[in-house]
PDB file of C-alpha atoms and ligand atoms in Angstrom:
ATOM      1  CA  MET A   1     -10.958  -8.850 -11.301  1.00  0.00           C
ATOM      2  CA  GLN A   2      -9.507  -6.811 -13.866  1.00  0.00           C
ATOM      3  CA  LEU A   3      -5.788  -7.719 -15.863  1.00  0.00           C
ATOM      4  CA  THR A   4      -4.813  -4.509 -17.031  1.00  0.00           C
ATOM      5  CA  ILE A   5      -5.109  -0.707 -15.681  1.00  0.00           C
ATOM      6  CA  ASN A   6      -4.953   2.100 -18.110  1.00  0.00           C
ATOM      7  CA  CYS A   7      -2.399   4.570 -17.056  1.00  0.00           C
ATOM      8  CA  ASN A   8      -2.840   7.943 -19.032  1.00  0.00           C
ATOM      9  CA  GLY A   9      -2.117   6.342 -22.395  1.00  0.00           C
ATOM     10  CA  GLN A  10      -0.270   3.009 -21.190  1.00  0.00           C
ATOM     11  CA  VAL A  11      -1.421  -0.172 -20.142  1.00  0.00           C
ATOM     12  CA  LEU A  12      -0.258  -1.626 -16.998  1.00  0.00           C
ATOM     13  CA  ASP A  13      -0.636  -5.829 -16.824  1.00  0.00           C
ATOM     14  CA  ILE A  14      -1.613  -6.917 -13.447  1.00  0.00           C
ATOM     15  CA  SER A  15      -1.945 -10.602 -14.095  1.00  0.00           C
ATOM     16  CA  LYS A  16       0.737 -11.019 -11.891  1.00  0.00           C
ATOM     17  CA  PRO A  17       2.287  -8.726  -8.901  1.00  0.00           C
ATOM     18  CA  GLN A  18       3.925  -5.829 -10.446  1.00  0.00           C
ATOM     19  CA  VAL A  19       7.006  -4.358  -8.776  1.00  0.00           C
ATOM     20  CA  MET A  20       7.043  -0.621  -8.035  1.00  0.00           C
ATOM     21  CA  GLY A  21      10.514   0.917  -7.377  1.00  0.00           C
ATOM     22  CA  ILE A  22      10.900   3.942  -5.136  1.00  0.00           C
ATOM     23  CA  LEU A  23      12.520   6.947  -6.292  1.00  0.00           C
ATOM     24  CA  ASN A  24      12.732   9.241  -3.798  1.00  0.00           C
ATOM     25  CA  VAL A  25      13.939  12.691  -4.811  1.00  0.00           C
ATOM     26  CA  THR A  26      13.506  14.579  -1.347  1.00  0.00           C
ATOM     27  CA  PRO A  27      16.450  16.183   0.640  1.00  0.00           C
ATOM     28  CA  ASP A  28      15.292  13.976   3.857  1.00  0.00           C
ATOM     29  CA  SER A  29      14.069  11.040   2.437  1.00  0.00           C
ATOM     30  CA  PHE A  30      14.625   8.563   5.690  1.00  0.00           C
ATOM     31  CA  SER A  31      16.105   5.629   3.834  1.00  0.00           C
ATOM     32  CA  ASP A  32      17.700   7.359   0.545  1.00  0.00           C
ATOM     33  CA  GLY A  33      18.981  10.204   2.567  1.00  0.00           C
ATOM     34  CA  GLY A  34      18.609  12.523  -0.397  1.00  0.00           C
ATOM     35  CA  HIS A  35      21.263  10.844  -2.429  1.00  0.00           C
ATOM     36  CA  PHE A  36      19.419  10.689  -5.521  1.00  0.00           C
ATOM     37  CA  ASN A  37      18.548  14.120  -5.882  1.00  0.00           C
ATOM     38  CA  SER A  38      20.303  15.050  -8.656  1.00  0.00           C
ATOM     39  CA  ILE A  39      18.694  13.862 -12.382  1.00  0.00           C
ATOM     40  CA  ASN A  40      21.540  11.857 -13.409  1.00  0.00           C
ATOM     41  CA  ASN A  41      21.841  10.296 -10.135  1.00  0.00           C
ATOM     42  CA  ALA A  42      17.714   9.871 -10.213  1.00  0.00           C
ATOM     43  CA  LEU A  43      17.789   8.624 -13.689  1.00  0.00           C
ATOM     44  CA  ALA A  44      20.429   6.097 -12.977  1.00  0.00           C
ATOM     45  CA  GLN A  45      18.838   4.715 -10.394  1.00  0.00           C
ATOM     46  CA  ALA A  46      15.489   4.493 -12.567  1.00  0.00           C
ATOM     47  CA  GLU A  47      17.641   2.481 -15.184  1.00  0.00           C
ATOM     48  CA  GLN A  48      18.842   0.059 -12.669  1.00  0.00           C
ATOM     49  CA  MET A  49      15.240  -0.521 -11.008  1.00  0.00           C
ATOM     50  CA  ILE A  50      13.904  -1.010 -14.737  1.00  0.00           C
ATOM     51  CA  ILE A  51      16.777  -3.677 -15.418  1.00  0.00           C
ATOM     52  CA  ASP A  52      16.035  -5.057 -12.343  1.00  0.00           C
ATOM     53  CA  GLY A  53      12.247  -5.508 -13.414  1.00  0.00           C
ATOM     54  CA  ALA A  54      10.241  -2.730 -12.050  1.00  0.00           C
ATOM     55  CA  THR A  55       7.053  -2.421 -14.382  1.00  0.00           C
ATOM     56  CA  ILE A  56       6.580   0.914 -12.366  1.00  0.00           C
ATOM     57  CA  ILE A  57       9.149   3.980 -11.122  1.00  0.00           C
ATOM     58  CA  ASP A  58       7.160   5.731  -8.059  1.00  0.00           C
ATOM     59  CA  ILE A  59       8.873   9.258  -8.070  1.00  0.00           C
ATOM     60  CA  GLY A  60       8.312  10.971  -4.564  1.00  0.00           C
ATOM     61  CA  GLY A  61       8.930  14.597  -3.596  1.00  0.00           C
ATOM     62  CA  GLU A  62       7.540  15.159  -0.412  1.00  0.00           C
ATOM     63  CA  SER A  63       8.749  13.177   2.578  1.00  0.00           C
ATOM     64  CA  THR A  64       5.486  11.427   4.515  1.00  0.00           C
ATOM     65  CA  ARG A  65       7.617   9.803   7.255  1.00  0.00           C
ATOM     66  CA  PRO A  66       6.161  10.019  10.754  1.00  0.00           C
ATOM     67  CA  GLY A  67       7.410  13.857  12.080  1.00  0.00           C
ATOM     68  CA  ALA A  68       8.072  15.356   7.994  1.00  0.00           C
ATOM     69  CA  LYS A  69       7.960  18.914   7.308  1.00  0.00           C
ATOM     70  CA  ASP A  70       5.620  20.096   4.778  1.00  0.00           C
ATOM     71  CA  VAL A  71       7.173  21.010   1.324  1.00  0.00           C
ATOM     72  CA  ALA A  72       6.233  24.013  -0.935  1.00  0.00           C
ATOM     73  CA  GLU A  73       4.493  23.025  -4.121  1.00  0.00           C
ATOM     74  CA  HIS A  74       6.881  25.075  -6.230  1.00  0.00           C
ATOM     75  CA  ASP A  75       9.719  23.362  -4.762  1.00  0.00           C
ATOM     76  CA  GLU A  76       8.028  19.779  -4.975  1.00  0.00           C
ATOM     77  CA  ILE A  77       7.000  20.384  -8.462  1.00  0.00           C
ATOM     78  CA  GLU A  78      10.902  21.131  -9.116  1.00  0.00           C
ATOM     79  CA  ARG A  79      11.932  18.346  -7.686  1.00  0.00           C
ATOM     80  CA  VAL A  80       9.758  15.749  -9.334  1.00  0.00           C
ATOM     81  CA  ILE A  81       8.954  16.776 -12.965  1.00  0.00           C
ATOM     82  CA  PRO A  82      12.688  17.069 -14.301  1.00  0.00           C
ATOM     83  CA  VAL A  83      12.779  13.604 -13.084  1.00  0.00           C
ATOM     84  CA  LEU A  84       9.748  12.208 -14.251  1.00  0.00           C
ATOM     85  CA  LYS A  85      10.550  14.234 -17.624  1.00  0.00           C
ATOM     86  CA  ALA A  86      14.100  12.365 -17.999  1.00  0.00           C
ATOM     87  CA  ILE A  87      12.363   9.226 -17.300  1.00  0.00           C
ATOM     88  CA  LYS A  88       9.618   9.445 -19.710  1.00  0.00           C
ATOM     89  CA  GLN A  89      12.350  10.444 -22.243  1.00  0.00           C
ATOM     90  CA  HIS A  90      14.514   7.470 -21.905  1.00  0.00           C
ATOM     91  CA  PHE A  91      12.173   4.669 -20.850  1.00  0.00           C
ATOM     92  CA  ASP A  92       9.251   2.779 -21.830  1.00  0.00           C
ATOM     93  CA  VAL A  93       8.086   2.631 -17.853  1.00  0.00           C
ATOM     94  CA  VAL A  94       4.826   3.582 -16.326  1.00  0.00           C
ATOM     95  CA  VAL A  95       5.814   6.453 -13.830  1.00  0.00           C
ATOM     96  CA  SER A  96       3.805   6.991 -10.505  1.00  0.00           C
ATOM     97  CA  ILE A  97       3.954  10.275  -8.902  1.00  0.00           C
ATOM     98  CA  ASP A  98       3.591  10.238  -4.991  1.00  0.00           C
ATOM     99  CA  THR A  99       2.215  13.518  -3.962  1.00  0.00           C
ATOM    100  CA  SER A 100      -0.936  15.376  -2.806  1.00  0.00           C
ATOM    101  CA  LYS A 101      -0.902  18.552  -4.324  1.00  0.00           C
ATOM    102  CA  ALA A 102      -3.475  19.445  -7.051  1.00  0.00           C
ATOM    103  CA  LYS A 103      -0.846  21.453  -8.972  1.00  0.00           C
ATOM    104  CA  VAL A 104       2.008  18.726  -8.969  1.00  0.00           C
ATOM    105  CA  MET A 105      -0.536  15.917 -10.349  1.00  0.00           C
ATOM    106  CA  ARG A 106      -1.843  18.370 -13.074  1.00  0.00           C
ATOM    107  CA  GLU A 107       2.073  19.042 -14.245  1.00  0.00           C
ATOM    108  CA  ALA A 108       2.826  15.118 -13.565  1.00  0.00           C
ATOM    109  CA  LEU A 109       0.120  14.243 -15.754  1.00  0.00           C
ATOM    110  CA  GLU A 110       0.491  16.623 -18.831  1.00  0.00           C
ATOM    111  CA  HIS A 111       3.950  15.314 -18.669  1.00  0.00           C
ATOM    112  CA  GLY A 112       3.061  11.688 -19.039  1.00  0.00           C
ATOM    113  CA  ALA A 113       2.603  10.186 -15.291  1.00  0.00           C
ATOM    114  CA  GLY A 114       0.520   7.039 -15.430  1.00  0.00           C
ATOM    115  CA  ILE A 115      -0.580   6.757 -11.872  1.00  0.00           C
ATOM    116  CA  ILE A 116      -1.182   9.541  -9.219  1.00  0.00           C
ATOM    117  CA  ASN A 117      -0.219   7.918  -5.568  1.00  0.00           C
ATOM    118  CA  ASP A 118      -2.047   9.907  -3.170  1.00  0.00           C
ATOM    119  CA  VAL A 119      -1.120   8.798   0.378  1.00  0.00           C
ATOM    120  CA  ARG A 120      -4.244  11.416   0.960  1.00  0.00           C
ATOM    121  CA  ALA A 121      -6.377   9.642  -1.193  1.00  0.00           C
ATOM    122  CA  LEU A 122      -7.292  12.914  -2.939  1.00  0.00           C
ATOM    123  CA  GLN A 123      -8.494  14.617  -0.151  1.00  0.00           C
ATOM    124  CA  ASN A 124      -7.091  18.078  -0.555  1.00  0.00           C
ATOM    125  CA  GLU A 125      -8.231  20.941  -2.491  1.00  0.00           C
ATOM    126  CA  ASN A 126      -8.704  20.668  -6.276  1.00  0.00           C
ATOM    127  CA  CYS A 127      -7.214  16.918  -6.563  1.00  0.00           C
ATOM    128  CA  LEU A 128     -10.598  14.951  -7.568  1.00  0.00           C
ATOM    129  CA  ALA A 129     -11.454  17.299 -10.232  1.00  0.00           C
ATOM    130  CA  THR A 130      -7.906  17.796 -11.496  1.00  0.00           C
ATOM    131  CA  VAL A 131      -7.278  14.049 -11.798  1.00  0.00           C
ATOM    132  CA  ALA A 132     -10.953  13.683 -13.302  1.00  0.00           C
ATOM    133  CA  GLN A 133      -9.861  14.903 -16.470  1.00  0.00           C
ATOM    134  CA  PHE A 134      -7.230  12.381 -17.206  1.00  0.00           C
ATOM    135  CA  GLU A 135      -7.626   8.643 -17.969  1.00  0.00           C
ATOM    136  CA  VAL A 136      -4.835   7.741 -15.161  1.00  0.00           C
ATOM    137  CA  ALA A 137      -4.568   5.060 -12.370  1.00  0.00           C
ATOM    138  CA  ILE A 138      -5.102   6.220  -8.812  1.00  0.00           C
ATOM    139  CA  CYS A 139      -4.018   4.748  -5.960  1.00  0.00           C
ATOM    140  CA  LEU A 140      -5.852   5.809  -2.700  1.00  0.00           C
ATOM    141  CA  MET A 141      -4.286   5.112   0.283  1.00  0.00           C
ATOM    142  CA  HIS A 142      -5.546   4.947   3.760  1.00  0.00           C
ATOM    143  CA  MET A 143      -4.130   7.375   6.499  1.00  0.00           C
ATOM    144  CA  GLN A 144      -5.245   7.952   9.722  1.00  0.00           C
ATOM    145  CA  GLY A 145      -4.700  11.670  10.669  1.00  0.00           C
ATOM    146  CA  LEU A 146      -1.691  13.464   9.110  1.00  0.00           C
ATOM    147  CA  PRO A 147       2.009  12.418   8.558  1.00  0.00           C
ATOM    148  CA  ARG A 148       3.366  15.025  11.386  1.00  0.00           C
ATOM    149  CA  SER A 149       1.309  13.525  14.076  1.00  0.00           C
ATOM    150  CA  MET A 150      -0.381   9.963  13.071  1.00  0.00           C
ATOM    151  CA  GLN A 151       1.801   8.008  14.727  1.00  0.00           C
ATOM    152  CA  ASN A 152       1.062   9.458  17.964  1.00  0.00           C
ATOM    153  CA  SER A 153      -2.605   7.518  19.082  1.00  0.00           C
ATOM    154  CA  PRO A 154      -3.754   5.439  16.278  1.00  0.00           C
ATOM    155  CA  HIS A 155      -7.333   4.596  17.087  1.00  0.00           C
ATOM    156  CA  TYR A 156     -10.172   2.398  15.333  1.00  0.00           C
ATOM    157  CA  ASN A 157     -13.458   1.140  16.316  1.00  0.00           C
ATOM    158  CA  ASN A 158     -12.844  -2.036  14.005  1.00  0.00           C
ATOM    159  CA  LEU A 159      -9.592  -1.890  12.002  1.00  0.00           C
ATOM    160  CA  PHE A 160     -10.995  -3.136   8.716  1.00  0.00           C
ATOM    161  CA  ASP A 161     -14.543  -1.977   8.902  1.00  0.00           C
ATOM    162  CA  ASP A 162     -13.107   1.517   9.728  1.00  0.00           C
ATOM    163  CA  ILE A 163     -10.541   1.580   6.888  1.00  0.00           C
ATOM    164  CA  ILE A 164     -13.243  -0.516   4.406  1.00  0.00           C
ATOM    165  CA  LEU A 165     -15.377   2.383   4.945  1.00  0.00           C
ATOM    166  CA  PHE A 166     -12.747   4.820   4.445  1.00  0.00           C
ATOM    167  CA  PHE A 167     -12.597   3.658   1.011  1.00  0.00           C
ATOM    168  CA  GLU A 168     -15.891   2.606   0.191  1.00  0.00           C
ATOM    169  CA  GLN A 169     -16.322   6.893   0.664  1.00  0.00           C
ATOM    170  CA  ARG A 170     -13.330   7.563  -1.413  1.00  0.00           C
ATOM    171  CA  ILE A 171     -14.219   5.438  -4.465  1.00  0.00           C
ATOM    172  CA  LEU A 172     -17.647   7.480  -4.213  1.00  0.00           C
ATOM    173  CA  ALA A 173     -16.172  10.701  -4.151  1.00  0.00           C
ATOM    174  CA  CYS A 174     -14.439   9.607  -7.290  1.00  0.00           C
ATOM    175  CA  GLN A 175     -17.401   8.128  -8.835  1.00  0.00           C
ATOM    176  CA  LYS A 176     -19.033  11.666  -8.410  1.00  0.00           C
ATOM    177  CA  VAL A 177     -16.572  13.794 -10.441  1.00  0.00           C
ATOM    178  CA  GLY A 178     -16.134  11.051 -13.209  1.00  0.00           C
ATOM    179  CA  ILE A 179     -13.600   8.942 -12.286  1.00  0.00           C
ATOM    180  CA  LYS A 180     -14.241   5.543 -13.411  1.00  0.00           C
ATOM    181  CA  LYS A 181     -13.993   2.560 -10.768  1.00  0.00           C
ATOM    182  CA  GLU A 182     -11.401   0.497 -12.785  1.00  0.00           C
ATOM    183  CA  GLN A 183      -9.269   3.550 -12.838  1.00  0.00           C
ATOM    184  CA  LEU A 184      -8.710   3.024  -8.609  1.00  0.00           C
ATOM    185  CA  ILE A 185      -6.212   1.223  -6.714  1.00  0.00           C
ATOM    186  CA  ILE A 186      -6.627   0.609  -3.092  1.00  0.00           C
ATOM    187  CA  ASP A 187      -3.869   0.306  -0.383  1.00  0.00           C
ATOM    188  CA  PRO A 188      -4.170   0.063   3.414  1.00  0.00           C
ATOM    189  CA  GLY A 189      -1.011   2.611   4.107  1.00  0.00           C
ATOM    190  CA  PHE A 190       1.026   0.411   6.294  1.00  0.00           C
ATOM    191  CA  GLY A 191       2.401   2.768   8.620  1.00  0.00           C
ATOM    192  CA  PHE A 192       0.463   5.703   8.262  1.00  0.00           C
ATOM    193  CA  GLY A 193      -1.427   6.055  11.743  1.00  0.00           C
ATOM    194  CA  LYS A 194      -1.249   2.520  12.576  1.00  0.00           C
ATOM    195  CA  THR A 195       0.325   0.733  15.744  1.00  0.00           C
ATOM    196  CA  LEU A 196       2.613  -2.328  15.339  1.00  0.00           C
ATOM    197  CA  GLU A 197      -0.323  -4.661  15.952  1.00  0.00           C
ATOM    198  CA  GLN A 198      -2.555  -2.882  13.846  1.00  0.00           C
ATOM    199  CA  ASN A 199       0.114  -3.143  10.840  1.00  0.00           C
ATOM    200  CA  TYR A 200       0.530  -6.870  11.365  1.00  0.00           C
ATOM    201  CA  GLN A 201      -3.208  -7.486  11.830  1.00  0.00           C
ATOM    202  CA  LEU A 202      -3.440  -5.904   8.487  1.00  0.00           C
ATOM    203  CA  LEU A 203      -0.944  -7.566   6.808  1.00  0.00           C
ATOM    204  CA  THR A 204      -2.193 -11.017   8.149  1.00  0.00           C
ATOM    205  CA  ASP A 205      -5.966 -10.407   6.653  1.00  0.00           C
ATOM    206  CA  MET A 206      -4.775  -7.922   3.697  1.00  0.00           C
ATOM    207  CA  ASN A 207      -7.784 -10.060   1.651  1.00  0.00           C
ATOM    208  CA  LYS A 208     -10.415  -8.637   3.197  1.00  0.00           C
ATOM    209  CA  PHE A 209     -10.138  -5.557   1.335  1.00  0.00           C
ATOM    210  CA  MET A 210     -10.132  -7.580  -1.997  1.00  0.00           C
ATOM    211  CA  GLN A 211     -14.195  -7.605  -1.203  1.00  0.00           C
ATOM    212  CA  LEU A 212     -13.887  -3.774  -2.659  1.00  0.00           C
ATOM    213  CA  GLY A 213     -13.082  -5.485  -5.911  1.00  0.00           C
ATOM    214  CA  LEU A 214      -9.684  -3.153  -7.185  1.00  0.00           C
ATOM    215  CA  PRO A 215      -6.489  -3.987  -7.379  1.00  0.00           C
ATOM    216  CA  MET A 216      -4.469  -3.274  -4.128  1.00  0.00           C
ATOM    217  CA  LEU A 217      -1.153  -2.223  -3.454  1.00  0.00           C
ATOM    218  CA  ALA A 218       1.107  -2.759  -0.551  1.00  0.00           C
ATOM    219  CA  GLY A 219       3.884  -0.629   0.528  1.00  0.00           C
ATOM    220  CA  LEU A 220       5.933  -2.406   3.011  1.00  0.00           C
ATOM    221  CA  SER A 221       9.435  -1.782   2.172  1.00  0.00           C
ATOM    222  CA  ARG A 222      11.841  -1.102   5.064  1.00  0.00           C
ATOM    223  CA  LYS A 223       9.118   0.266   7.046  1.00  0.00           C
ATOM    224  CA  SER A 224       9.143   0.865  11.354  1.00  0.00           C
ATOM    225  CA  MET A 225       6.893  -1.921  11.359  1.00  0.00           C
ATOM    226  CA  ILE A 226       9.559  -4.083  10.069  1.00  0.00           C
ATOM    227  CA  GLY A 227      12.295  -2.265  12.025  1.00  0.00           C
ATOM    228  CA  ASN A 228      10.562  -2.536  14.938  1.00  0.00           C
ATOM    229  CA  LEU A 229       9.495  -5.904  15.171  1.00  0.00           C
ATOM    230  CA  LEU A 230      13.299  -7.184  14.289  1.00  0.00           C
ATOM    231  CA  ASN A 231      15.170  -4.435  16.154  1.00  0.00           C
ATOM    232  CA  ARG A 232      16.907  -3.446  12.915  1.00  0.00           C
ATOM    233  CA  ASP A 233      17.936  -0.385  11.605  1.00  0.00           C
ATOM    234  CA  VAL A 234      16.722   0.737   7.858  1.00  0.00           C
ATOM    235  CA  ASP A 235      19.281  -0.435   5.802  1.00  0.00           C
ATOM    236  CA  GLU A 236      19.067  -3.889   7.795  1.00  0.00           C
ATOM    237  CA  ARG A 237      15.339  -4.761   6.505  1.00  0.00           C
ATOM    238  CA  LEU A 238      15.823  -6.562   3.452  1.00  0.00           C
ATOM    239  CA  ALA A 239      14.792 -10.294   4.717  1.00  0.00           C
ATOM    240  CA  GLY A 240      11.647  -8.697   6.784  1.00  0.00           C
ATOM    241  CA  SER A 241      10.834  -6.519   3.190  1.00  0.00           C
ATOM    242  CA  LEU A 242      11.177  -9.522   1.165  1.00  0.00           C
ATOM    243  CA  THR A 243       8.729 -11.268   4.135  1.00  0.00           C
ATOM    244  CA  THR A 244       5.978  -8.969   3.609  1.00  0.00           C
ATOM    245  CA  ALA A 245       6.082  -8.807   0.161  1.00  0.00           C
ATOM    246  CA  ILE A 246       5.381 -12.397  -0.479  1.00  0.00           C
ATOM    247  CA  LEU A 247       2.804 -12.530   2.271  1.00  0.00           C
ATOM    248  CA  ALA A 248       1.151  -9.595   0.606  1.00  0.00           C
ATOM    249  CA  ALA A 249       1.435 -10.879  -3.191  1.00  0.00           C
ATOM    250  CA  GLN A 250      -0.294 -13.711  -1.693  1.00  0.00           C
ATOM    251  CA  GLN A 251      -3.106 -12.361  -0.826  1.00  0.00           C
ATOM    252  CA  GLY A 252      -3.747 -10.726  -3.655  1.00  0.00           C
ATOM    253  CA  ALA A 253      -1.429  -7.267  -4.051  1.00  0.00           C
ATOM    254  CA  LYS A 254      -1.090  -6.363  -7.438  1.00  0.00           C
ATOM    255  CA  ILE A 255       1.331  -3.830  -6.879  1.00  0.00           C
ATOM    256  CA  ILE A 256       4.305  -4.275  -4.522  1.00  0.00           C
ATOM    257  CA  ARG A 257       6.040  -0.748  -3.588  1.00  0.00           C
ATOM    258  CA  VAL A 258       9.725  -1.107  -2.835  1.00  0.00           C
ATOM    259  CA  HIS A 259      13.511  -0.287  -2.703  1.00  0.00           C
ATOM    260  CA  ASP A 260      14.971  -3.387  -3.346  1.00  0.00           C
ATOM    261  CA  VAL A 261      13.780  -4.441  -6.838  1.00  0.00           C
ATOM    262  CA  LYS A 262      15.856  -7.021  -7.555  1.00  0.00           C
ATOM    263  CA  GLU A 263      15.562  -9.269  -4.892  1.00  0.00           C
ATOM    264  CA  THR A 264      11.696  -8.654  -4.726  1.00  0.00           C
ATOM    265  CA  VAL A 265      11.096  -9.526  -8.222  1.00  0.00           C
ATOM    266  CA  ASP A 266      13.279 -12.550  -7.553  1.00  0.00           C
ATOM    267  CA  ALA A 267      11.194 -14.141  -4.418  1.00  0.00           C
ATOM    268  CA  LEU A 268       8.204 -12.918  -6.326  1.00  0.00           C
ATOM    269  CA  LYS A 269       9.146 -15.463  -9.101  1.00  0.00           C
ATOM    270  CA  VAL A 270       9.666 -18.242  -6.710  1.00  0.00           C
ATOM    271  CA  LEU A 271       6.198 -17.313  -5.700  1.00  0.00           C
ATOM    272  CA  ASP A 272       4.612 -17.515  -8.984  1.00  0.00           C
ATOM    273  CA  LYS A 273       6.134 -20.836  -9.720  1.00  0.00           C
ATOM    274  CA  VAL A 274       4.371 -22.377  -6.829  1.00  0.00           C
ATOM    275  CA  SER A 275       0.884 -20.326  -7.527  1.00  0.00           C
ATOM    276  CA  LEU A 276       1.114 -21.657 -10.981  1.00  0.00           C
ATOM    277  CA  SER A 277       2.217 -25.544 -10.255  1.00  0.00           C
ATOM    278  CA  ARG A 278      -0.670 -25.758  -7.305  1.00  0.00           C
TER     279      ARG A 278
HETATM  280  C1  LIG B   1       3.632   4.198   0.758  1.00  0.00           C
HETATM  281  C2  LIG B   1       3.364   5.522  -0.081  1.00  0.00           C
HETATM  282  C3  LIG B   1       2.820   3.256   1.040  1.00  0.00           C
HETATM  283  C4  LIG B   1       1.954   4.437  -1.087  1.00  0.00           C
HETATM  284  C5  LIG B   1       4.911   5.801   1.338  1.00  0.00           C
HETATM  285  C6  LIG B   1       7.758   4.612   2.900  1.00  0.00           C
HETATM  286  C7  LIG B   1       7.139   6.203   3.598  1.00  0.00           C
HETATM  287  N1  LIG B   1       2.244   5.486  -0.963  1.00  0.00           N
HETATM  288  N2  LIG B   1       4.504   6.268   0.244  1.00  0.00           N
HETATM  289  N3  LIG B   1       2.045   3.268   0.207  1.00  0.00           N
HETATM  290  N4  LIG B   1       4.778   4.773   1.694  1.00  0.00           N
HETATM  291  N5  LIG B   1       0.809   3.866  -2.031  1.00  0.00           N
HETATM  292  O1  LIG B   1       7.657   4.707   1.886  1.00  0.00           O
HETATM  293  O2  LIG B   1       8.332   4.307   4.056  1.00  0.00           O
HETATM  294  O3  LIG B   1       2.574   2.697   1.763  1.00  0.00           O
HETATM  295  S1  LIG B   1       6.219   6.790   1.772  1.00  0.00           S
END
């Protein structure tokens, strides 16, 4: 298994699980409520996450929560790119851009983004061709349906087989345009077109995706699958989120995408100590 990922000129060490801190720059992001909308607030939030141990900052300008509205390309660029530029100016950190739009990807890549994190796995127009021009890491996430309707009635013939087939097809599509397998990261997409039971089946056996031979990313932080199980509001999901982070890391996830960086870094250090002394 590879120990590093090339991120558009930077090298990310994935010999141990890395923490990706979530930086929402949407006005309607469900758990940050748009409080970090100005550049200075975004910078301060990024700085704190870096101090707390995040090695990746994931900037998102399009809300993908269930039922969210589409964001215009121009608006997304205006939200995301100034924050990306400011972070790259101030900090030596890998910046990931959570987007599904080719123009946002291109702008971001030209301004030093190291990871393209696409919940639509580069299926939108021009995305494959755009990222193929850079040696950037790409996170291919699985989603059934689209954010607007994905939670209506998720259905799988076989949950794991269907998702693995999807990854195989997207990996092939990437390779066809010259994207190397070493650039790719896979993510089962917790909460994206999955029932509560399906989400927990994925978490139980996430290690099954290791057969694809690619680094895995897990995004579980504060999600409904935790809130609905525990009957907790979004600001009361830390214990549940940490538990899922550890379960994912134990099964081989190399990037853990979270809101609560400091707590997750601590939890992963304890896991690492146990794993190392086994
Ligand atoms: C994910 C994401 C995820 C990846 C969001 C939220 C919803 N990107 N973007 N994986 N989730 N790769 O944070 O609750 O699970 S937005």
